[in-house]
PDB file of C-alpha atoms in Angstrom:
ATOM      1  CA  MET A1142     -94.785  41.630 -33.956  1.00 53.00           C
ATOM      2  CA  HIS A1143     -91.672  39.280 -33.816  1.00 54.00           C
ATOM      3  CA  ASP A1144     -92.402  38.406 -37.518  1.00 65.00           C
ATOM      4  CA  LEU A1145     -92.389  42.112 -38.534  1.00 59.00           C
ATOM      5  CA  VAL A1146     -89.135  42.847 -36.751  1.00 57.00           C
ATOM      6  CA  SER A1147     -87.445  39.446 -38.451  1.00 60.00           C
ATOM      7  CA  LYS A1148     -88.859  40.321 -41.747  1.00 58.00           C
ATOM      8  CA  LEU A1149     -87.232  43.934 -40.970  1.00 60.00           C
ATOM      9  CA  GLN A1150     -83.931  42.431 -40.035  1.00 58.00           C
ATOM     10  CA  SER A1151     -83.821  40.607 -43.353  1.00 64.00           C
ATOM     11  CA  VAL A1152     -84.125  43.451 -45.684  1.00 68.00           C
ATOM     12  CA  PRO A1153     -80.467  44.028 -47.443  1.00 69.00           C
ATOM     13  CA  GLY A1154     -78.391  46.473 -45.323  1.00 71.00           C
ATOM     14  CA  ALA A1155     -80.196  46.061 -42.321  1.00 78.00           C
ATOM     15  CA  ILE A1156     -78.149  45.038 -39.016  1.00 80.00           C
ATOM     16  CA  SER A1157     -80.816  44.977 -36.652  1.00 83.00           C
ATOM     17  CA  ALA A1158     -84.651  46.222 -36.117  1.00 81.00           C
ATOM     18  CA  ALA A1159     -87.149  47.107 -33.177  1.00 83.00           C
ATOM     19  CA  VAL A1160     -90.242  48.573 -32.438  1.00 82.00           C
ATOM     20  CA  THR A1161     -90.948  51.266 -29.564  1.00 84.00           C
ATOM     21  CA  SER A1162     -93.815  53.251 -28.462  1.00 77.00           C
ATOM     22  CA  ASP A1163     -91.968  56.444 -28.639  1.00 77.00           C
ATOM     23  CA  LEU A1164     -88.608  57.304 -30.387  1.00 75.00           C
ATOM     24  CA  PRO A1165     -85.433  58.081 -28.160  1.00 68.00           C
ATOM     25  CA  ALA A1166     -85.642  61.748 -27.456  1.00 66.00           C
ATOM     26  CA  SER A1167     -89.318  62.540 -28.833  1.00 68.00           C
ATOM     27  CA  GLY A1168     -90.969  62.915 -25.416  1.00 67.00           C
ATOM     28  CA  ALA A1169     -92.245  59.659 -24.117  1.00 74.00           C
ATOM     29  CA  ALA A1170     -95.597  59.785 -21.946  1.00 82.00           C
ATOM     30  CA  ARG A1171     -95.088  60.022 -18.252  1.00 86.00           C
ATOM     31  CA  VAL A1172     -96.269  57.329 -16.035  1.00 87.00           C
ATOM     32  CA  SER A1173     -96.837  57.677 -12.164  1.00 88.00           C
ATOM     33  CA  LEU A1174     -95.332  54.497 -10.347  1.00 91.00           C
ATOM     34  CA  HIS A1175     -95.154  52.681  -6.979  1.00 90.00           C
ATOM     35  CA  ILE A1176     -91.775  51.026  -5.554  1.00 92.00           C
ATOM     36  CA  GLN A1177     -92.443  48.449  -3.115  1.00 90.00           C
ATOM     37  CA  GLY A1178     -91.158  48.881   0.232  1.00 86.00           C
ATOM     38  CA  GLN A1179     -91.042  52.657  -0.080  1.00 81.00           C
ATOM     39  CA  PRO A1180     -93.597  54.787   1.548  1.00 76.00           C
ATOM     40  CA  GLU A1181     -96.668  55.941  -0.757  1.00 74.00           C
ATOM     41  CA  PRO A1182     -95.754  59.776  -1.615  1.00 68.00           C
ATOM     42  CA  ALA A1183     -98.369  62.661  -1.235  1.00 67.00           C
ATOM     43  CA  SER A1184    -100.266  63.029  -4.161  1.00 66.00           C
ATOM     44  CA  ASN A1185     -98.821  66.223  -5.386  1.00 66.00           C
ATOM     45  CA  GLN A1186     -95.162  64.291  -5.125  1.00 75.00           C
ATOM     46  CA  ALA A1187     -96.357  61.317  -6.969  1.00 82.00           C
ATOM     47  CA  LEU A1188     -93.078  59.540  -8.483  1.00 91.00           C
ATOM     48  CA  SER A1189     -93.184  59.268 -12.364  1.00 90.00           C
ATOM     49  CA  ALA A1190     -90.782  58.556 -15.033  1.00 92.00           C
ATOM     50  CA  TYR A1191     -90.851  58.399 -18.688  1.00 90.00           C
ATOM     51  CA  ASP A1192     -92.455  55.214 -20.183  1.00 91.00           C
ATOM     52  CA  PHE A1193     -91.538  53.247 -23.154  1.00 90.00           C
ATOM     53  CA  VAL A1194     -92.978  49.552 -24.536  1.00 92.00           C
ATOM     54  CA  VAL A1195     -90.309  48.229 -26.655  1.00 92.00           C
ATOM     55  CA  SER A1196     -89.479  44.868 -28.324  1.00 91.00           C
ATOM     56  CA  ALA A1197     -86.462  42.945 -27.419  1.00 91.00           C
ATOM     57  CA  ASP A1198     -84.102  43.953 -29.854  1.00 91.00           C
ATOM     58  CA  TYR A1199     -84.708  47.567 -29.011  1.00 90.00           C
ATOM     59  CA  PHE A1200     -81.681  48.548 -26.763  1.00 92.00           C
ATOM     60  CA  HIS A1201     -79.032  46.765 -29.411  1.00 92.00           C
ATOM     61  CA  THR A1202     -80.691  48.610 -32.507  1.00 89.00           C
ATOM     62  CA  ALA A1203     -80.725  52.061 -30.260  1.00 90.00           C
ATOM     63  CA  GLY A1204     -77.177  51.842 -29.438  1.00 90.00           C
ATOM     64  CA  ILE A1205     -78.365  51.984 -25.960  1.00 92.00           C
ATOM     65  CA  SER A1206     -75.860  50.319 -23.269  1.00 95.00           C
ATOM     66  CA  LEU A1207     -76.962  47.783 -20.697  1.00 97.00           C
ATOM     67  CA  LEU A1208     -75.229  48.508 -17.445  1.00 97.00           C
ATOM     68  CA  ARG A1209     -76.606  45.874 -15.233  1.00 96.00           C
ATOM     69  CA  GLY A1210     -78.657  42.674 -15.484  1.00 97.00           C
ATOM     70  CA  ARG A1211     -80.342  42.016 -18.713  1.00 97.00           C
ATOM     71  CA  VAL A1212     -82.252  43.526 -21.473  1.00 97.00           C
ATOM     72  CA  PHE A1213     -85.913  41.874 -22.547  1.00 96.00           C
ATOM     73  CA  THR A1214     -86.074  38.539 -24.299  1.00 93.00           C
ATOM     74  CA  GLU A1215     -88.474  36.476 -26.214  1.00 88.00           C
ATOM     75  CA  THR A1216     -89.216  34.596 -23.293  1.00 93.00           C
ATOM     76  CA  ASP A1217     -90.618  37.607 -21.500  1.00 95.00           C
ATOM     77  CA  THR A1218     -94.379  37.236 -22.606  1.00 92.00           C
ATOM     78  CA  ARG A1219     -97.689  37.747 -20.957  1.00 90.00           C
ATOM     79  CA  THR A1220     -97.634  34.652 -19.257  1.00 93.00           C
ATOM     80  CA  THR A1221     -94.364  35.124 -17.559  1.00 94.00           C
ATOM     81  CA  PRO A1222     -93.730  37.462 -14.415  1.00 94.00           C
ATOM     82  CA  ARG A1223     -93.349  41.282 -15.778  1.00 94.00           C
ATOM     83  CA  ALA A1224     -89.832  42.427 -16.582  1.00 97.00           C
ATOM     84  CA  ILE A1225     -89.100  46.099 -16.231  1.00 97.00           C
ATOM     85  CA  LEU A1226     -86.045  47.961 -17.415  1.00 98.00           C
ATOM     86  CA  VAL A1227     -85.155  51.263 -16.066  1.00 97.00           C
ATOM     87  CA  ASN A1228     -82.375  53.803 -16.717  1.00 96.00           C
ATOM     88  CA  GLN A1229     -79.513  54.939 -14.850  1.00 95.00           C
ATOM     89  CA  LYS A1230     -81.264  58.296 -13.966  1.00 94.00           C
ATOM     90  CA  PHE A1231     -84.087  56.252 -12.514  1.00 94.00           C
ATOM     91  CA  ALA A1232     -81.824  53.775 -10.116  1.00 94.00           C
ATOM     92  CA  GLU A1233     -79.900  57.448  -8.937  1.00 93.00           C
ATOM     93  CA  THR A1234     -82.954  59.450  -8.484  1.00 91.00           C
ATOM     94  CA  LEU A1235     -86.050  57.443  -7.522  1.00 92.00           C
ATOM     95  CA  LEU A1236     -83.817  54.678  -5.635  1.00 90.00           C
ATOM     96  CA  ASN A1237     -81.394  56.813  -4.171  1.00 83.00           C
ATOM     97  CA  GLY A1238     -78.477  55.374  -5.886  1.00 80.00           C
ATOM     98  CA  GLY A1239     -79.265  51.783  -4.531  1.00 84.00           C
ATOM     99  CA  ASP A1240     -79.184  48.400  -6.349  1.00 91.00           C
ATOM    100  CA  PRO A1241     -82.368  48.436  -8.713  1.00 95.00           C
ATOM    101  CA  LEU A1242     -82.144  44.943  -9.814  1.00 97.00           C
ATOM    102  CA  GLY A1243     -84.727  42.826  -8.285  1.00 96.00           C
ATOM    103  CA  LYS A1244     -86.747  45.658  -6.882  1.00 96.00           C
ATOM    104  CA  GLN A1245     -90.594  45.450  -7.465  1.00 96.00           C
ATOM    105  CA  VAL A1246     -92.525  48.433  -9.471  1.00 95.00           C
ATOM    106  CA  ARG A1247     -96.061  49.239 -10.107  1.00 92.00           C
ATOM    107  CA  LEU A1248     -96.795  51.492 -12.903  1.00 92.00           C
ATOM    108  CA  GLU A1249    -100.253  53.447 -13.217  1.00 88.00           C
ATOM    109  CA  VAL A1250    -100.816  52.805 -16.978  1.00 80.00           C
ATOM    110  CA  ASN A1251    -103.980  54.306 -18.631  1.00 73.00           C
ATOM    111  CA  GLY A1252    -105.460  55.634 -15.691  1.00 57.00           C
ATOM    112  CA  GLY A1253    -104.901  51.858 -13.563  1.00 55.00           C
ATOM    113  CA  ALA A1254    -102.526  50.209 -11.843  1.00 58.00           C
ATOM    114  CA  SER A1255    -100.393  47.210 -13.520  1.00 75.00           C
ATOM    115  CA  ASP A1256     -99.366  44.277 -12.021  1.00 82.00           C
ATOM    116  CA  TRP A1257     -96.311  44.517  -9.885  1.00 92.00           C
ATOM    117  CA  GLY A1258     -93.178  44.292 -12.317  1.00 95.00           C
ATOM    118  CA  GLN A1259     -89.534  43.402 -11.274  1.00 97.00           C
ATOM    119  CA  ILE A1260     -86.630  45.583 -12.473  1.00 98.00           C
ATOM    120  CA  VAL A1261     -84.327  43.096 -14.294  1.00 98.00           C
ATOM    121  CA  GLY A1262     -82.194  45.571 -15.864  1.00 98.00           C
ATOM    122  CA  VAL A1263     -80.714  48.695 -15.980  1.00 97.00           C
ATOM    123  CA  VAL A1264     -79.559  50.774 -19.218  1.00 96.00           C
ATOM    124  CA  GLY A1265     -77.721  54.046 -19.991  1.00 94.00           C
ATOM    125  CA  ASN A1266     -79.396  57.528 -20.115  1.00 92.00           C
ATOM    126  CA  VAL A1267     -81.240  58.588 -22.814  1.00 86.00           C
ATOM    127  CA  LYS A1268     -82.491  62.498 -23.058  1.00 76.00           C
ATOM    128  CA  PRO A1269     -86.285  62.520 -23.260  1.00 68.00           C
ATOM    129  CA  PHE A1270     -86.521  65.464 -25.326  1.00 65.00           C
ATOM    130  CA  SER A1271     -83.525  66.361 -28.046  1.00 65.00           C
ATOM    131  CA  GLN A1272     -83.490  70.113 -27.234  1.00 64.00           C
ATOM    132  CA  THR A1273     -82.973  69.288 -23.333  1.00 64.00           C
ATOM    133  CA  SER A1274     -79.438  68.731 -21.827  1.00 65.00           C
ATOM    134  CA  THR A1275     -81.143  66.736 -18.732  1.00 77.00           C
ATOM    135  CA  GLU A1276     -81.789  63.391 -18.413  1.00 86.00           C
ATOM    136  CA  ALA A1277     -84.549  62.179 -16.537  1.00 88.00           C
ATOM    137  CA  PRO A1278     -85.974  58.628 -15.152  1.00 93.00           C
ATOM    138  CA  GLU A1279     -87.158  56.723 -17.600  1.00 93.00           C
ATOM    139  CA  VAL A1280     -88.695  52.977 -17.549  1.00 94.00           C
ATOM    140  CA  TYR A1281     -88.996  50.302 -20.380  1.00 94.00           C
ATOM    141  CA  GLU A1282     -91.750  47.447 -20.578  1.00 94.00           C
ATOM    142  CA  SER A1283     -91.422  44.725 -23.018  1.00 94.00           C
ATOM    143  CA  TYR A1284     -93.985  44.759 -25.927  1.00 91.00           C
ATOM    144  CA  SER A1285     -94.504  41.115 -25.672  1.00 90.00           C
ATOM    145  CA  GLN A1286     -95.940  41.802 -21.751  1.00 91.00           C
ATOM    146  CA  ARG A1287     -97.685  45.149 -22.989  1.00 88.00           C
ATOM    147  CA  PRO A1288     -98.426  45.613 -26.641  1.00 82.00           C
ATOM    148  CA  VAL A1289     -99.557  48.888 -27.546  1.00 83.00           C
ATOM    149  CA  SER A1290    -101.553  49.959 -30.599  1.00 80.00           C
ATOM    150  CA  GLY A1291     -99.216  52.588 -32.027  1.00 82.00           C
ATOM    151  CA  PHE A1292     -95.595  51.945 -32.242  1.00 85.00           C
ATOM    152  CA  SER A1293     -92.691  53.378 -34.720  1.00 79.00           C
ATOM    153  CA  VAL A1294     -90.029  51.218 -36.231  1.00 81.00           C
ATOM    154  CA  ILE A1295     -86.449  51.605 -35.720  1.00 78.00           C
ATOM    155  CA  VAL A1296     -83.962  50.037 -37.985  1.00 82.00           C
ATOM    156  CA  GLN A1297     -79.969  50.105 -37.616  1.00 83.00           C
ATOM    157  CA  THR A1298     -78.416  49.741 -41.226  1.00 82.00           C
ATOM    158  CA  ARG A1299     -74.797  49.233 -42.429  1.00 79.00           C
ATOM    159  CA  SER A1300     -75.128  51.738 -45.087  1.00 75.00           C
ATOM    160  CA  ASP A1301     -77.333  55.006 -46.071  1.00 74.00           C
ATOM    161  CA  PRO A1302     -80.623  54.096 -44.694  1.00 68.00           C
ATOM    162  CA  ALA A1303     -82.268  56.120 -47.964  1.00 71.00           C
ATOM    163  CA  THR A1304     -80.968  52.803 -50.054  1.00 67.00           C
ATOM    164  CA  LEU A1305     -83.263  50.138 -47.746  1.00 63.00           C
TER     165      LEU A1305
END
């Protein structure tokens, strides 16, 4: 994946490139989750968030601001502790406005629970659907730690994208 992103970044006119499981505002899948230290909610009130799997340059390429902590790096791999980013709405609603950095979260991906991951950063809100005016909790996973079979490529350019 790193090779694909590097090749896209070398295209004349490209500033940066990234991959994502779902494009911003296109309606990512929801994932149930558990936050360590919080009581388990009733089954009909399970915590959930929109789940995105992204490459390291995603936030820069998509123009999503880092508010606290850090974004993913190339050192976030399958052999390192699981890193998770959340959006501001996640911190406000699911953590009651508390400090999200360092909190442990377990996502229920593909019907099973993943390993616990640590929140390492908070990013700005992005609307989950283009036709809605409300924001929702979102969680971001590193593509290097959980590769997905289907993805979209985004490229930031200095000129008209049609010229790439």
